[in-house]
Amino acid sequence: MSGSTVKAPWSLARSAQLAVAAAAVADVVRAVEARGRLLHPSTTSEARFAQVTQVYLYVTTAAVVLFLVWFARCRRNADLLSPGAARGSVGWAVAGWLIPVLNLWVPRGLVLDVQRASAPAGAAADRENLLVNVWWAAWAGHALVTFVGMNVGSPTSLPLLVAAEALDLLAGALAVCVIQRITVRQAAGFGAGGQVPAPAGLPHVS
């Protein structure tokens, strides 16, 4: 509506950061419980494993939803800060994360586009891409090691478990940093007050 403002989505950013961190921890707990269940099926409580898995699914779903809502808002803001700098549409900025196979590389480009469009004029792009690249490498590495452990190696292999969950925790920590960087840049881009007038029809969301 006219008269409203658009600003950096700090509330969404904080919610997404908390959910992403919680999901990374929940994944570690689930993986440890799963290994214990495979190694000692007679002594590991099936009910406990089911509860841990359920909590993991709930937390991970919340993290995915909150992250995508935050990212969609940032993608929309990017069009205001640097019109035409980010490729695709707001809808594609969400769909690109959800399409199997494509989501192995497309989201990295989407995040780089939004980061670039949110950056102050004259920012050095190559150096600034390092955080996103390392984050994405950690996430892809976690997925690869987990796949190998489940399908090629042994699901009970301790080295594979440690490697997969270390990469998962690293990816979670770096995702929190990516969220922080892009939100900070958008706040700076919108000026000292962190906001600009919204175009007609664009709702105000913090």
PDB file of C-alpha atoms in Angstrom:
ATOM      1  CA  MET A   1       0.000   0.000   0.000  1.00  0.00           C
ATOM      2  CA  SER A   2       1.174   3.547  -0.563  1.00  0.00           C
ATOM      3  CA  GLY A   3       2.659   5.254   2.456  1.00  0.00           C
ATOM      4  CA  SER A   4       4.181   2.035   3.817  1.00  0.00           C
ATOM      5  CA  THR A   5       7.908   1.344   3.790  1.00  0.00           C
ATOM      6  CA  VAL A   6      10.227  -1.469   2.839  1.00  0.00           C
ATOM      7  CA  LYS A   7      13.198  -2.202   5.052  1.00  0.00           C
ATOM      8  CA  ALA A   8      15.778  -4.883   5.737  1.00  0.00           C
ATOM      9  CA  PRO A   9      13.943  -8.006   7.033  1.00  0.00           C
ATOM     10  CA  TRP A  10      15.612  -8.234  10.415  1.00  0.00           C
ATOM     11  CA  SER A  11      12.810 -10.145  12.157  1.00  0.00           C
ATOM     12  CA  LEU A  12      12.791 -12.773   9.413  1.00  0.00           C
ATOM     13  CA  ALA A  13      16.594 -12.892   9.442  1.00  0.00           C
ATOM     14  CA  ARG A  14      16.800 -13.555  13.187  1.00  0.00           C
ATOM     15  CA  SER A  15      14.072 -16.205  13.000  1.00  0.00           C
ATOM     16  CA  ALA A  16      15.797 -17.930  10.069  1.00  0.00           C
ATOM     17  CA  GLN A  17      19.187 -17.838  11.784  1.00  0.00           C
ATOM     18  CA  LEU A  18      17.791 -19.420  14.942  1.00  0.00           C
ATOM     19  CA  ALA A  19      15.930 -22.098  12.983  1.00  0.00           C
ATOM     20  CA  VAL A  20      18.939 -22.946  10.786  1.00  0.00           C
ATOM     21  CA  ALA A  21      21.191 -23.319  13.837  1.00  0.00           C
ATOM     22  CA  ALA A  22      18.604 -25.491  15.597  1.00  0.00           C
ATOM     23  CA  ALA A  23      18.193 -27.666  12.488  1.00  0.00           C
ATOM     24  CA  ALA A  24      21.955 -28.269  12.266  1.00  0.00           C
ATOM     25  CA  VAL A  25      22.093 -29.375  15.901  1.00  0.00           C
ATOM     26  CA  ALA A  26      18.985 -31.539  15.462  1.00  0.00           C
ATOM     27  CA  ASP A  27      20.591 -33.248  12.474  1.00  0.00           C
ATOM     28  CA  VAL A  28      23.665 -34.143  14.534  1.00  0.00           C
ATOM     29  CA  VAL A  29      21.506 -35.598  17.319  1.00  0.00           C
ATOM     30  CA  ARG A  30      19.426 -37.578  14.811  1.00  0.00           C
ATOM     31  CA  ALA A  31      22.532 -38.953  13.077  1.00  0.00           C
ATOM     32  CA  VAL A  32      24.068 -40.087  16.377  1.00  0.00           C
ATOM     33  CA  GLU A  33      20.793 -41.730  17.408  1.00  0.00           C
ATOM     34  CA  ALA A  34      20.501 -43.443  14.019  1.00  0.00           C
ATOM     35  CA  ARG A  35      24.012 -44.900  14.322  1.00  0.00           C
ATOM     36  CA  GLY A  36      23.273 -46.128  17.837  1.00  0.00           C
ATOM     37  CA  ARG A  37      20.055 -47.696  16.612  1.00  0.00           C
ATOM     38  CA  LEU A  38      21.913 -49.598  13.872  1.00  0.00           C
ATOM     39  CA  LEU A  39      24.753 -50.726  16.156  1.00  0.00           C
ATOM     40  CA  HIS A  40      22.630 -51.684  19.157  1.00  0.00           C
ATOM     41  CA  PRO A  41      19.058 -52.326  17.991  1.00  0.00           C
ATOM     42  CA  SER A  42      18.221 -54.323  21.103  1.00  0.00           C
ATOM     43  CA  THR A  43      19.277 -51.633  23.580  1.00  0.00           C
ATOM     44  CA  THR A  44      18.422 -48.409  21.744  1.00  0.00           C
ATOM     45  CA  SER A  45      14.889 -47.217  22.376  1.00  0.00           C
ATOM     46  CA  GLU A  46      12.809 -47.197  19.207  1.00  0.00           C
ATOM     47  CA  ALA A  47      10.445 -44.667  20.785  1.00  0.00           C
ATOM     48  CA  ARG A  48      13.331 -42.296  21.556  1.00  0.00           C
ATOM     49  CA  PHE A  49      14.677 -42.579  18.018  1.00  0.00           C
ATOM     50  CA  ALA A  50      11.199 -41.836  16.622  1.00  0.00           C
ATOM     51  CA  GLN A  51      10.900 -38.770  18.865  1.00  0.00           C
ATOM     52  CA  VAL A  52      14.323 -37.460  17.857  1.00  0.00           C
ATOM     53  CA  THR A  53      13.486 -37.973  14.177  1.00  0.00           C
ATOM     54  CA  GLN A  54      10.172 -36.188  14.569  1.00  0.00           C
ATOM     55  CA  VAL A  55      11.798 -33.196  16.264  1.00  0.00           C
ATOM     56  CA  TYR A  56      14.432 -33.090  13.514  1.00  0.00           C
ATOM     57  CA  LEU A  57      11.755 -33.064  10.794  1.00  0.00           C
ATOM     58  CA  TYR A  58       9.771 -30.296  12.500  1.00  0.00           C
ATOM     59  CA  VAL A  59      12.826 -28.108  13.115  1.00  0.00           C
ATOM     60  CA  THR A  60      14.209 -28.643   9.617  1.00  0.00           C
ATOM     61  CA  THR A  61      10.853 -27.833   8.014  1.00  0.00           C
ATOM     62  CA  ALA A  62      10.644 -24.628  10.053  1.00  0.00           C
ATOM     63  CA  ALA A  63      14.210 -23.708   9.034  1.00  0.00           C
ATOM     64  CA  VAL A  64      13.488 -24.260   5.329  1.00  0.00           C
ATOM     65  CA  VAL A  65      10.277 -22.224   5.439  1.00  0.00           C
ATOM     66  CA  LEU A  66      11.763 -19.328   7.407  1.00  0.00           C
ATOM     67  CA  PHE A  67      14.898 -19.226   5.248  1.00  0.00           C
ATOM     68  CA  LEU A  68      12.882 -19.157   2.023  1.00  0.00           C
ATOM     69  CA  VAL A  69      10.540 -16.451   3.335  1.00  0.00           C
ATOM     70  CA  TRP A  70      13.566 -14.374   4.358  1.00  0.00           C
ATOM     71  CA  PHE A  71      15.264 -14.976   1.015  1.00  0.00           C
ATOM     72  CA  ALA A  72      12.139 -14.084  -0.979  1.00  0.00           C
ATOM     73  CA  ARG A  73      11.922 -10.795   0.916  1.00  0.00           C
ATOM     74  CA  CYS A  74      15.609 -10.092   0.280  1.00  0.00           C
ATOM     75  CA  ARG A  75      15.185 -10.911  -3.409  1.00  0.00           C
ATOM     76  CA  ARG A  76      12.310  -8.431  -3.634  1.00  0.00           C
ATOM     77  CA  ASN A  77      14.339  -5.816  -1.796  1.00  0.00           C
ATOM     78  CA  ALA A  78      17.231  -6.406  -4.216  1.00  0.00           C
ATOM     79  CA  ASP A  79      15.054  -5.169  -7.072  1.00  0.00           C
ATOM     80  CA  LEU A  80      14.533  -1.919  -5.189  1.00  0.00           C
ATOM     81  CA  LEU A  81      18.208  -1.488  -4.326  1.00  0.00           C
ATOM     82  CA  SER A  82      19.646  -2.482  -7.733  1.00  0.00           C
ATOM     83  CA  PRO A  83      16.910  -2.872 -10.364  1.00  0.00           C
ATOM     84  CA  GLY A  84      17.751  -5.599 -12.868  1.00  0.00           C
ATOM     85  CA  ALA A  85      20.912  -6.748 -11.054  1.00  0.00           C
ATOM     86  CA  ALA A  86      19.409 -10.033  -9.815  1.00  0.00           C
ATOM     87  CA  ARG A  87      18.375 -12.557 -12.458  1.00  0.00           C
ATOM     88  CA  GLY A  88      14.997 -14.261 -12.573  1.00  0.00           C
ATOM     89  CA  SER A  89      11.977 -13.454 -10.443  1.00  0.00           C
ATOM     90  CA  VAL A  90      11.030 -13.625  -6.791  1.00  0.00           C
ATOM     91  CA  GLY A  91       9.124 -16.828  -7.558  1.00  0.00           C
ATOM     92  CA  TRP A  92      12.208 -18.405  -9.136  1.00  0.00           C
ATOM     93  CA  ALA A  93      14.264 -17.314  -6.121  1.00  0.00           C
ATOM     94  CA  VAL A  94      12.100 -19.705  -4.074  1.00  0.00           C
ATOM     95  CA  ALA A  95      11.446 -22.443  -6.671  1.00  0.00           C
ATOM     96  CA  GLY A  96      15.147 -22.792  -7.457  1.00  0.00           C
ATOM     97  CA  TRP A  97      15.719 -24.240  -3.990  1.00  0.00           C
ATOM     98  CA  LEU A  98      12.980 -26.860  -4.325  1.00  0.00           C
ATOM     99  CA  ILE A  99      13.597 -28.477  -7.730  1.00  0.00           C
ATOM    100  CA  PRO A 100      15.581 -31.731  -7.366  1.00  0.00           C
ATOM    101  CA  VAL A 101      19.015 -31.835  -9.035  1.00  0.00           C
ATOM    102  CA  LEU A 102      18.804 -28.137  -9.965  1.00  0.00           C
ATOM    103  CA  ASN A 103      18.927 -27.289  -6.276  1.00  0.00           C
ATOM    104  CA  LEU A 104      22.477 -28.642  -6.152  1.00  0.00           C
ATOM    105  CA  TRP A 105      23.835 -25.506  -7.861  1.00  0.00           C
ATOM    106  CA  VAL A 106      21.060 -23.015  -8.752  1.00  0.00           C
ATOM    107  CA  PRO A 107      20.574 -21.617  -5.207  1.00  0.00           C
ATOM    108  CA  ARG A 108      24.247 -20.636  -4.968  1.00  0.00           C
ATOM    109  CA  GLY A 109      23.806 -18.361  -7.990  1.00  0.00           C
ATOM    110  CA  LEU A 110      20.578 -16.960  -6.571  1.00  0.00           C
ATOM    111  CA  VAL A 111      22.272 -16.043  -3.297  1.00  0.00           C
ATOM    112  CA  LEU A 112      25.231 -14.483  -5.097  1.00  0.00           C
ATOM    113  CA  ASP A 113      22.843 -12.394  -7.200  1.00  0.00           C
ATOM    114  CA  VAL A 114      20.981 -11.099  -4.144  1.00  0.00           C
ATOM    115  CA  GLN A 115      24.220 -10.430  -2.289  1.00  0.00           C
ATOM    116  CA  ARG A 116      25.600  -8.523  -5.280  1.00  0.00           C
ATOM    117  CA  ALA A 117      22.404  -6.516  -5.747  1.00  0.00           C
ATOM    118  CA  SER A 118      22.359  -5.661  -2.032  1.00  0.00           C
ATOM    119  CA  ALA A 119      26.002  -4.533  -1.890  1.00  0.00           C
ATOM    120  CA  PRO A 120      27.035  -0.889  -1.768  1.00  0.00           C
ATOM    121  CA  ALA A 121      28.208   0.476  -5.102  1.00  0.00           C
ATOM    122  CA  GLY A 122      31.813  -0.386  -5.827  1.00  0.00           C
ATOM    123  CA  ALA A 123      32.068  -3.382  -3.472  1.00  0.00           C
ATOM    124  CA  ALA A 124      34.668  -5.983  -4.479  1.00  0.00           C
ATOM    125  CA  ALA A 125      32.653  -8.923  -5.784  1.00  0.00           C
ATOM    126  CA  ASP A 126      35.300 -11.671  -5.942  1.00  0.00           C
ATOM    127  CA  ARG A 127      36.345 -11.424  -2.317  1.00  0.00           C
ATOM    128  CA  GLU A 128      32.753 -11.106  -1.179  1.00  0.00           C
ATOM    129  CA  ASN A 129      31.772 -14.351  -2.944  1.00  0.00           C
ATOM    130  CA  LEU A 130      34.073 -16.427  -0.728  1.00  0.00           C
ATOM    131  CA  LEU A 131      31.600 -16.779   2.157  1.00  0.00           C
ATOM    132  CA  VAL A 132      28.794 -18.007  -0.117  1.00  0.00           C
ATOM    133  CA  ASN A 133      31.121 -20.372  -1.971  1.00  0.00           C
ATOM    134  CA  VAL A 134      32.496 -21.962   1.207  1.00  0.00           C
ATOM    135  CA  TRP A 135      28.988 -22.255   2.656  1.00  0.00           C
ATOM    136  CA  TRP A 136      27.706 -23.969  -0.454  1.00  0.00           C
ATOM    137  CA  ALA A 137      30.731 -26.287  -0.595  1.00  0.00           C
ATOM    138  CA  ALA A 138      30.106 -27.314   3.023  1.00  0.00           C
ATOM    139  CA  TRP A 139      26.427 -27.983   2.335  1.00  0.00           C
ATOM    140  CA  ALA A 140      27.172 -29.997  -0.821  1.00  0.00           C
ATOM    141  CA  GLY A 141      29.962 -31.858   0.982  1.00  0.00           C
ATOM    142  CA  HIS A 142      27.590 -32.819   3.782  1.00  0.00           C
ATOM    143  CA  ALA A 143      25.062 -34.139   1.270  1.00  0.00           C
ATOM    144  CA  LEU A 144      27.753 -36.096  -0.598  1.00  0.00           C
ATOM    145  CA  VAL A 145      29.339 -37.664   2.485  1.00  0.00           C
ATOM    146  CA  THR A 146      25.902 -38.594   3.849  1.00  0.00           C
ATOM    147  CA  PHE A 147      24.994 -40.224   0.530  1.00  0.00           C
ATOM    148  CA  VAL A 148      28.244 -42.176   0.471  1.00  0.00           C
ATOM    149  CA  GLY A 149      27.750 -43.325   4.040  1.00  0.00           C
ATOM    150  CA  MET A 150      24.214 -44.521   3.394  1.00  0.00           C
ATOM    151  CA  ASN A 151      24.678 -46.070  -0.041  1.00  0.00           C
ATOM    152  CA  VAL A 152      28.338 -46.885  -0.667  1.00  0.00           C
ATOM    153  CA  GLY A 153      30.117 -47.130   2.655  1.00  0.00           C
ATOM    154  CA  SER A 154      28.651 -48.161   5.978  1.00  0.00           C
ATOM    155  CA  PRO A 155      25.828 -46.268   7.741  1.00  0.00           C
ATOM    156  CA  THR A 156      27.599 -47.015  11.026  1.00  0.00           C
ATOM    157  CA  SER A 157      31.031 -45.691   9.938  1.00  0.00           C
ATOM    158  CA  LEU A 158      32.206 -43.288  12.636  1.00  0.00           C
ATOM    159  CA  PRO A 159      34.642 -41.359  10.369  1.00  0.00           C
ATOM    160  CA  LEU A 160      31.901 -40.760   7.782  1.00  0.00           C
ATOM    161  CA  LEU A 161      29.461 -39.730  10.514  1.00  0.00           C
ATOM    162  CA  VAL A 162      31.944 -37.260  12.013  1.00  0.00           C
ATOM    163  CA  ALA A 163      32.808 -35.834   8.586  1.00  0.00           C
ATOM    164  CA  ALA A 164      29.166 -35.461   7.538  1.00  0.00           C
ATOM    165  CA  GLU A 165      28.039 -33.823  10.754  1.00  0.00           C
ATOM    166  CA  ALA A 166      31.083 -31.533  10.941  1.00  0.00           C
ATOM    167  CA  LEU A 167      30.234 -30.299   7.444  1.00  0.00           C
ATOM    168  CA  ASP A 168      26.593 -29.914   8.467  1.00  0.00           C
ATOM    169  CA  LEU A 169      27.486 -27.771  11.482  1.00  0.00           C
ATOM    170  CA  LEU A 170      29.886 -25.713   9.348  1.00  0.00           C
ATOM    171  CA  ALA A 171      27.202 -25.197   6.696  1.00  0.00           C
ATOM    172  CA  GLY A 172      24.716 -24.133   9.365  1.00  0.00           C
ATOM    173  CA  ALA A 173      27.142 -21.640  10.908  1.00  0.00           C
ATOM    174  CA  LEU A 174      28.023 -20.186   7.509  1.00  0.00           C
ATOM    175  CA  ALA A 175      24.340 -19.948   6.543  1.00  0.00           C
ATOM    176  CA  VAL A 176      23.800 -17.810   9.645  1.00  0.00           C
ATOM    177  CA  CYS A 177      26.672 -15.581   8.456  1.00  0.00           C
ATOM    178  CA  VAL A 178      25.227 -15.342   4.929  1.00  0.00           C
ATOM    179  CA  ILE A 179      21.853 -14.291   6.324  1.00  0.00           C
ATOM    180  CA  GLN A 180      23.560 -11.677   8.495  1.00  0.00           C
ATOM    181  CA  ARG A 181      25.671 -10.256   5.653  1.00  0.00           C
ATOM    182  CA  ILE A 182      22.833  -9.848   3.170  1.00  0.00           C
ATOM    183  CA  THR A 183      20.477  -8.340   5.754  1.00  0.00           C
ATOM    184  CA  VAL A 184      23.145  -5.889   6.938  1.00  0.00           C
ATOM    185  CA  ARG A 185      23.804  -4.841   3.346  1.00  0.00           C
ATOM    186  CA  GLN A 186      20.138  -4.248   2.675  1.00  0.00           C
ATOM    187  CA  ALA A 187      19.810  -2.190   5.846  1.00  0.00           C
ATOM    188  CA  ALA A 188      22.757  -0.071   4.704  1.00  0.00           C
ATOM    189  CA  GLY A 189      21.363   0.175   1.194  1.00  0.00           C
ATOM    190  CA  PHE A 190      18.071   1.510   2.446  1.00  0.00           C
ATOM    191  CA  GLY A 191      19.862   4.341   4.224  1.00  0.00           C
ATOM    192  CA  ALA A 192      20.444   5.475   7.752  1.00  0.00           C
ATOM    193  CA  GLY A 193      16.885   4.624   8.716  1.00  0.00           C
ATOM    194  CA  GLY A 194      17.136   1.221   7.101  1.00  0.00           C
ATOM    195  CA  GLN A 195      14.014   1.714   5.000  1.00  0.00           C
ATOM    196  CA  VAL A 196      12.605   3.294   1.843  1.00  0.00           C
ATOM    197  CA  PRO A 197       9.080   4.058   0.647  1.00  0.00           C
ATOM    198  CA  ALA A 198       7.401   0.946  -0.720  1.00  0.00           C
ATOM    199  CA  PRO A 199       5.973   0.850  -4.235  1.00  0.00           C
ATOM    200  CA  ALA A 200       2.202   0.716  -4.378  1.00  0.00           C
ATOM    201  CA  GLY A 201       0.870  -2.766  -3.631  1.00  0.00           C
ATOM    202  CA  LEU A 202       3.967  -3.981  -1.768  1.00  0.00           C
ATOM    203  CA  PRO A 203       3.132  -4.802   1.876  1.00  0.00           C
ATOM    204  CA  HIS A 204       5.353  -3.770   4.743  1.00  0.00           C
ATOM    205  CA  VAL A 205       7.155  -6.717   6.356  1.00  0.00           C
ATOM    206  CA  SER A 206       9.890  -6.391   8.980  1.00  0.00           C
TER     207      SER A 206
END
